[in-house]
PDB file of C-alpha atoms in Angstrom:
ATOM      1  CA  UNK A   3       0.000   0.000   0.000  1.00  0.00           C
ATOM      2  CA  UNK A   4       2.570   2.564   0.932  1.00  0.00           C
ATOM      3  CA  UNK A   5       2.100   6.123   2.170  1.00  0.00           C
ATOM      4  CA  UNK A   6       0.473   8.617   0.366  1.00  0.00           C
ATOM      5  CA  UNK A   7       2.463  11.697  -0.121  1.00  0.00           C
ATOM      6  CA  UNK A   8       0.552  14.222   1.812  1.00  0.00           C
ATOM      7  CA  UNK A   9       0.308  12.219   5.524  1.00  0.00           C
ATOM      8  CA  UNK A  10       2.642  13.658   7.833  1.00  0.00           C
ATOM      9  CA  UNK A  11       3.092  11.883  11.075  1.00  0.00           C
ATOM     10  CA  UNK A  12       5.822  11.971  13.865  1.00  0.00           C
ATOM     11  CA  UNK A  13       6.408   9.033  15.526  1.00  0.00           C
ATOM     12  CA  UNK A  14       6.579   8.670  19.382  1.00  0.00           C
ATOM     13  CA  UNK A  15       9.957   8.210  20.737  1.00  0.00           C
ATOM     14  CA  UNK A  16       9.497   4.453  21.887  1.00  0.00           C
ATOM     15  CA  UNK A  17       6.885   2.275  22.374  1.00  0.00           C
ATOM     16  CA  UNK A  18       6.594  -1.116  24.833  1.00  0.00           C
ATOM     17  CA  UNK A  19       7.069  -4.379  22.644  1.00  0.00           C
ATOM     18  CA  UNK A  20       5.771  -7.732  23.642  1.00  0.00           C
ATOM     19  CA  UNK A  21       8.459  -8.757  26.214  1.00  0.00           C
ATOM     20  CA  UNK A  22       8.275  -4.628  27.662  1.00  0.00           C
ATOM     21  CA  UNK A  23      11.352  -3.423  26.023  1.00  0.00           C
ATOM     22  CA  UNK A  24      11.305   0.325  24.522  1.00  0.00           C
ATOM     23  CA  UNK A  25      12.164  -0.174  20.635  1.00  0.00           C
ATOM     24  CA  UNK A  26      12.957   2.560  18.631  1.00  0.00           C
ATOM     25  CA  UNK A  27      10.350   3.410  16.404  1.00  0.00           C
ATOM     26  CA  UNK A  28      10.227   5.459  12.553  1.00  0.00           C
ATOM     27  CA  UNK A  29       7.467   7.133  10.601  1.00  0.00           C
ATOM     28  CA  UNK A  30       6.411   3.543   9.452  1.00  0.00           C
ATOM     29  CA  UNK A  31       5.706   2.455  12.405  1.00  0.00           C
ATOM     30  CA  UNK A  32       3.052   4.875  13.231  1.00  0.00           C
ATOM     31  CA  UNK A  33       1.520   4.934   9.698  1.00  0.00           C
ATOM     32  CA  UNK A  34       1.228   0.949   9.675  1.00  0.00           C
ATOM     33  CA  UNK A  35      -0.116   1.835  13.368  1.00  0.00           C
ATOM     34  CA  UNK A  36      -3.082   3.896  11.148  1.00  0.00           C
ATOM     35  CA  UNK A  37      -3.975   1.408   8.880  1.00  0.00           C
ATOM     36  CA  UNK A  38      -4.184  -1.569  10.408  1.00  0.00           C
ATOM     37  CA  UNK A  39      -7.809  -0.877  11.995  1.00  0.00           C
ATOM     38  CA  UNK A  40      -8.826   0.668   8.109  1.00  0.00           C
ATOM     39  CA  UNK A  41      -7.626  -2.677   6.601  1.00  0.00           C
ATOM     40  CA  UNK A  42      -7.502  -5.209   8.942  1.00  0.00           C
ATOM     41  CA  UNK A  43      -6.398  -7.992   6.670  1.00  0.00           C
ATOM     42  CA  UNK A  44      -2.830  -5.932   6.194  1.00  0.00           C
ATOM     43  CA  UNK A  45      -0.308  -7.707   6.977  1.00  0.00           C
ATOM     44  CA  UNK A  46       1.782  -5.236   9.128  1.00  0.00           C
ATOM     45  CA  UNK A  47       5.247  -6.516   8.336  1.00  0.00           C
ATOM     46  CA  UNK A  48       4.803  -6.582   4.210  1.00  0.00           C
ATOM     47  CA  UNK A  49       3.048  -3.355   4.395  1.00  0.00           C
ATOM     48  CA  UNK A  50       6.483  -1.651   6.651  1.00  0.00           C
ATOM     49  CA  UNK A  51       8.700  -3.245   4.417  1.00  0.00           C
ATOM     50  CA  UNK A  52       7.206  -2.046   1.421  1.00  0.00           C
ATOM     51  CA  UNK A  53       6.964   1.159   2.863  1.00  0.00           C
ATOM     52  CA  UNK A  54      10.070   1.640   3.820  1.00  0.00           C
ATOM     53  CA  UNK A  55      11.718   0.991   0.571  1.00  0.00           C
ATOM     54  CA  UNK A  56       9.705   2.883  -1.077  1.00  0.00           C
ATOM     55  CA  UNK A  57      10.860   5.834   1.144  1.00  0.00           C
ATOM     56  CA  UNK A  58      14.309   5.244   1.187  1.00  0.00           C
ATOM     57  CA  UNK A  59      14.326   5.180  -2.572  1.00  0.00           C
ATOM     58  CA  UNK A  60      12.957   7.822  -2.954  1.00  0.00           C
ATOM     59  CA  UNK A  61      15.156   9.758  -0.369  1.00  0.00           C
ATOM     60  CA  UNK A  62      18.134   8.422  -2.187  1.00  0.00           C
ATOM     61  CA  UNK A  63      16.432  10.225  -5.762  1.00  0.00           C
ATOM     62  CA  UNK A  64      16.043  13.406  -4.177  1.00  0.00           C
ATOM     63  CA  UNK A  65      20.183  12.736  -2.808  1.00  0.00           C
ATOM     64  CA  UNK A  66      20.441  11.838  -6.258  1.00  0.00           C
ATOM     65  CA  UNK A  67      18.719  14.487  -8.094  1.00  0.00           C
ATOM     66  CA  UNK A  68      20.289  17.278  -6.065  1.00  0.00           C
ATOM     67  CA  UNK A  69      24.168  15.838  -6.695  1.00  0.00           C
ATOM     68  CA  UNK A  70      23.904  16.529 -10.402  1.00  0.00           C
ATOM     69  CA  UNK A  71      22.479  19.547 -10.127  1.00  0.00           C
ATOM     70  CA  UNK A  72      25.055  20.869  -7.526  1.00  0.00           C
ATOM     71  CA  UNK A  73      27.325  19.618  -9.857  1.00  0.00           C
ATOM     72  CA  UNK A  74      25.779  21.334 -13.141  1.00  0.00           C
ATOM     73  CA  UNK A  75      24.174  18.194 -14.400  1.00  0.00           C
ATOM     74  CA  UNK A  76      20.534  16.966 -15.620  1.00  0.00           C
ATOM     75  CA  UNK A  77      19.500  13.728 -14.461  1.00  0.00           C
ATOM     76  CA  UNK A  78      19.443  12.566 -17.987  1.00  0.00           C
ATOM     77  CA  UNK A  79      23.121  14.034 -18.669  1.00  0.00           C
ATOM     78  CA  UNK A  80      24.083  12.075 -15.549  1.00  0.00           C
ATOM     79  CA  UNK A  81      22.387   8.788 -16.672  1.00  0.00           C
ATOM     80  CA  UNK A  82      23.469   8.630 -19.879  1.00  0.00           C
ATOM     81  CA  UNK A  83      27.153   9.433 -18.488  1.00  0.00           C
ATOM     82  CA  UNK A  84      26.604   6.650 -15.919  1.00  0.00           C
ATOM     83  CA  UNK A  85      25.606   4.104 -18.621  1.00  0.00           C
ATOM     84  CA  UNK A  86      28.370   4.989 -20.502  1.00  0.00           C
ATOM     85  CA  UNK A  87      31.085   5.120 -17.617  1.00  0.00           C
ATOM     86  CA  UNK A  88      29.420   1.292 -16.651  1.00  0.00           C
ATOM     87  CA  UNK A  89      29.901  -0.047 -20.081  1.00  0.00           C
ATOM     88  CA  UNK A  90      33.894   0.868 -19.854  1.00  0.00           C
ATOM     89  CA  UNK A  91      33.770   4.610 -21.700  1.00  0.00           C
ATOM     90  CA  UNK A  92      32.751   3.743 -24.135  1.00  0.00           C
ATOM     91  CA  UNK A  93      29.882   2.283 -26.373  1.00  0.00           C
ATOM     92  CA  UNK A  94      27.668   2.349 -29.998  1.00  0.00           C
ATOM     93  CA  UNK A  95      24.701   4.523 -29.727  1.00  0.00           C
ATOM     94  CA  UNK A  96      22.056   1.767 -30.091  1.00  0.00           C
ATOM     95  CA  UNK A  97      23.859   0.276 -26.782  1.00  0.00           C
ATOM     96  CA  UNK A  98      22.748   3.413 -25.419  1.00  0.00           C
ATOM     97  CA  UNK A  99      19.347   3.017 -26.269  1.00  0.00           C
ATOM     98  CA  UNK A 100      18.925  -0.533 -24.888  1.00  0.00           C
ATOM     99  CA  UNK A 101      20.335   0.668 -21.708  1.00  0.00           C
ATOM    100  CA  UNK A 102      18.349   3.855 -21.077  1.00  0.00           C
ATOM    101  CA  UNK A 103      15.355   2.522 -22.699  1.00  0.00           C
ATOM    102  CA  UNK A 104      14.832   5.112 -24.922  1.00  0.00           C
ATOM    103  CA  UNK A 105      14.267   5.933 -28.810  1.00  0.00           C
ATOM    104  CA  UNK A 106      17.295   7.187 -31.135  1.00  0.00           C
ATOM    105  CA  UNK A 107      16.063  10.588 -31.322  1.00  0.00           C
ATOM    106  CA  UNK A 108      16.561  11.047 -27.704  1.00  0.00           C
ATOM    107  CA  UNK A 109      19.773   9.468 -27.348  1.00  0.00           C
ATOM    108  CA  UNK A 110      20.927  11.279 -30.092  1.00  0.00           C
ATOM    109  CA  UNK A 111      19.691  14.424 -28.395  1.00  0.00           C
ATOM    110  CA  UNK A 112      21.505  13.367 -25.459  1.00  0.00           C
ATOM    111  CA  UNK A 113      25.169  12.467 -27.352  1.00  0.00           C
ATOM    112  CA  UNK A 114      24.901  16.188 -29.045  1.00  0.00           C
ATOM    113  CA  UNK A 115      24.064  17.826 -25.695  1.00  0.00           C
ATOM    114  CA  UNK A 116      27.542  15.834 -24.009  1.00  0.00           C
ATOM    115  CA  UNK A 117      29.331  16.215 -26.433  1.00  0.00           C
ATOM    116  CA  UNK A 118      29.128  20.049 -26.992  1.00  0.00           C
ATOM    117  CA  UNK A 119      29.668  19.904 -23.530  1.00  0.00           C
ATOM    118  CA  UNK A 120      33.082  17.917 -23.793  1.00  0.00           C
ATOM    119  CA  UNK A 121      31.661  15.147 -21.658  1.00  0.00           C
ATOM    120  CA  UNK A 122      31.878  12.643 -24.673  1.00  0.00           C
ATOM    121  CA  UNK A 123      33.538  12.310 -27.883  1.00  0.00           C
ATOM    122  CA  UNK A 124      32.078  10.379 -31.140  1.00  0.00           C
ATOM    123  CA  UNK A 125      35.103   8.549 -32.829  1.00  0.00           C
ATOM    124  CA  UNK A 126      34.794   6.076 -35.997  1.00  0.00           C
ATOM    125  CA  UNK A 127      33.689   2.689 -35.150  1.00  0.00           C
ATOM    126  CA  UNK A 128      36.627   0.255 -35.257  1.00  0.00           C
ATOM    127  CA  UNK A 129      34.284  -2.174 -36.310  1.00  0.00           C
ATOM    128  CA  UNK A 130      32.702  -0.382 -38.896  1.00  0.00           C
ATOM    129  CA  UNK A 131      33.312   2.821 -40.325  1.00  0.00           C
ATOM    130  CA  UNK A 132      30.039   3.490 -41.181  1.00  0.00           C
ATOM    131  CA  UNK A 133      28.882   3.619 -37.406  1.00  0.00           C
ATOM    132  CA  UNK A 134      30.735   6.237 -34.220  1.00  0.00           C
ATOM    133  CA  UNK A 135      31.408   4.893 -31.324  1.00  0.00           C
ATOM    134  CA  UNK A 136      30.779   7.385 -28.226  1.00  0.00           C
ATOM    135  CA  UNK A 137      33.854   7.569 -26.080  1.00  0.00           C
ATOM    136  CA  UNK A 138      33.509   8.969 -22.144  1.00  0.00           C
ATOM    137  CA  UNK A 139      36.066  12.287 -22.011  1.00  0.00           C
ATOM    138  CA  UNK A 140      38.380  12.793 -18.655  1.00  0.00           C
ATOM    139  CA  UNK A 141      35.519  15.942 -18.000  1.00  0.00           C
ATOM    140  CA  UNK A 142      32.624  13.806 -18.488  1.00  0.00           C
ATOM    141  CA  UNK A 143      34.240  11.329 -16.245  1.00  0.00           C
ATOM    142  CA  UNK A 144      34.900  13.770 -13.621  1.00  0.00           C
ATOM    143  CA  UNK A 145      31.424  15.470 -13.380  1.00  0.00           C
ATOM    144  CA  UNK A 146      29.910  11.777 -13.836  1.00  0.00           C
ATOM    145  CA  UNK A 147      32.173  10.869 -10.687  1.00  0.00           C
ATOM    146  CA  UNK A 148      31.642  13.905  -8.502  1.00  0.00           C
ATOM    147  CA  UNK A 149      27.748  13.504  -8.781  1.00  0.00           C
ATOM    148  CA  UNK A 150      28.194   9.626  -8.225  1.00  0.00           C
ATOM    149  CA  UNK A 151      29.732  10.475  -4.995  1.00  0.00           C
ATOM    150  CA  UNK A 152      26.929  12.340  -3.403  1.00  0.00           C
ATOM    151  CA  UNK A 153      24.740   9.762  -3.764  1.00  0.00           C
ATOM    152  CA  UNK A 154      27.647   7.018  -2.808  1.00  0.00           C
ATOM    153  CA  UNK A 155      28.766   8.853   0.741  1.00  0.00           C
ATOM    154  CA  UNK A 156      24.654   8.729   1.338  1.00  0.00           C
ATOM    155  CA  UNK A 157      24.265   5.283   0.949  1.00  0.00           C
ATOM    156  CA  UNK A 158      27.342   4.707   2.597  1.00  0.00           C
ATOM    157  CA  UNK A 159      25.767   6.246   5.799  1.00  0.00           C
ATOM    158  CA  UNK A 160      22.667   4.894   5.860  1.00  0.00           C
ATOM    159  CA  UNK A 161      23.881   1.359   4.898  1.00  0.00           C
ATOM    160  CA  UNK A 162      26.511   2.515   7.637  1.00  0.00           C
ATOM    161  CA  UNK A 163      24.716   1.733  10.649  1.00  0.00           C
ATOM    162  CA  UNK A 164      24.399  -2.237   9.721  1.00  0.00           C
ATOM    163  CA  UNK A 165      27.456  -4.565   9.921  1.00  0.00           C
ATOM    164  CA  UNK A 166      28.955  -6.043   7.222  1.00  0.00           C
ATOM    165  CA  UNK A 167      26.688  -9.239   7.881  1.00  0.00           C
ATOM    166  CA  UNK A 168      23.641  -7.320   7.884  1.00  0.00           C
ATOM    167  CA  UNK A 169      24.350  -5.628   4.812  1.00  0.00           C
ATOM    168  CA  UNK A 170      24.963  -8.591   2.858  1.00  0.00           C
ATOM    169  CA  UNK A 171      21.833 -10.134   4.367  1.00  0.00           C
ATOM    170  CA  UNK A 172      19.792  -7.360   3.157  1.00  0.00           C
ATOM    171  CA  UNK A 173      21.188  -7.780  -0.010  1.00  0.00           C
ATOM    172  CA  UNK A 174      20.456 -11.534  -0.308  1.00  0.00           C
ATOM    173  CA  UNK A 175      17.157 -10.636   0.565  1.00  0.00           C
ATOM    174  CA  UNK A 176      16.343  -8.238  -2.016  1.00  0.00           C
ATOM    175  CA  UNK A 177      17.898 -10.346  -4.523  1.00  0.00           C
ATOM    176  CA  UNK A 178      15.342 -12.850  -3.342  1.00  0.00           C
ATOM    177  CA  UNK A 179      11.990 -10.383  -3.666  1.00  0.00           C
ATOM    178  CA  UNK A 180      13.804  -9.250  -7.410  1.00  0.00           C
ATOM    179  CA  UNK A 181      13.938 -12.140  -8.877  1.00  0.00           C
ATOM    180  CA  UNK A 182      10.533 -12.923  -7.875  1.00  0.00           C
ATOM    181  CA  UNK A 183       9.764  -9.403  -9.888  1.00  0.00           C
ATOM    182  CA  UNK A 184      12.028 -10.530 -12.502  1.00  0.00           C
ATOM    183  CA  UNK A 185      10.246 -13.546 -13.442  1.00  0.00           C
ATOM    184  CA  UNK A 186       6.673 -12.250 -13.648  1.00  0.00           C
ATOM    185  CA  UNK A 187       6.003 -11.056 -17.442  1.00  0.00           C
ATOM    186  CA  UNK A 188       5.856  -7.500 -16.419  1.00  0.00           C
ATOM    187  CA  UNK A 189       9.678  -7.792 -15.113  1.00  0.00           C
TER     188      UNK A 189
END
């Protein structure tokens, strides 16, 4: 279900569990707190879990979103450096497209806009002269890295506060709910 944007809530500073123990408590808490008697078949721990990635991710897009800017970017400038940068620095347009998902017009949009702003360079395919390859420039690297580091020194502190065993449990556990996403049609 998830929250809806406009309820604001702050949580009480503890709470007494089942064995009488003061646990911390977040905004979840007191929003799964305020639907349970709406929806009484919710199931309390699916509906906190969901709801708490949903706000983390989108905390980490508005981390995101304001590291490129501070860093003269637009998020589509920054993704289509970050595509690039993962695929070594270099890549054909229509690898591009796959990646972001998008038609050639736009990714062609996108190479022009870099590229008059020296954050790529088309060469000659060395494959086939009739096709460019886009190459990743040293400043397109650098502003590509600099807004990759806001968001990385975020993550890093709220990841921070598990242990290293923790962290990779999370991760297992994610991997386990994606590929349960991954194999539905939709996916």
């Amino acid at each position: 279900m998830a929250e809806h944007p406009s309820e604001q809530h702050t949580p009480p500073r503890g709470r007494t569990g089942p064995h009488d123990r003061t646990e911390p408590r977040d905004w979840t808490d007191g929003h799964v707190d305020r639907w349970q008697p709406v929806l009484p078949d919710l199931d309390p721990v699916i509906e906190a879990s969901v709801t708490r990635m949903w706000r983390l991710t989108r905390h980490l897009g508005r981390v995101r979103e304001q590291g490129v800017a501070d860093y003269g970017l637009h998020k589509h400038e920054f993704d289509t450096l970050h595509v690039l940068a993962g695929r070594g620095g270099h890549a054909a347009p229509s690898d591009l497209r796959a990646d972001l998902n998008l038609a050639p017009a736009s990714v062609t949009g996108r190479l022009e806009t870099l590229e008059r702003r020296g954050f790529v360079l088309r060469t000659p395919s060395t494959e086939d002269r009739r096709k460019v390859d886009i190459v990743l420039t040293e400043a397109g690297r650098a502003a590509w890295r600099k807004a990759l580091d806001v968001v990385g020194r975020e993550e890093q502190r709220l990841l921070g506060v598990l242990s290293e065993g923790e962290r990779r449990t999370l991760a297992d556990l994610l991997r386990k709910v994606m590929l349960a996403q991954e194999t539905t049609p939709e996916g």
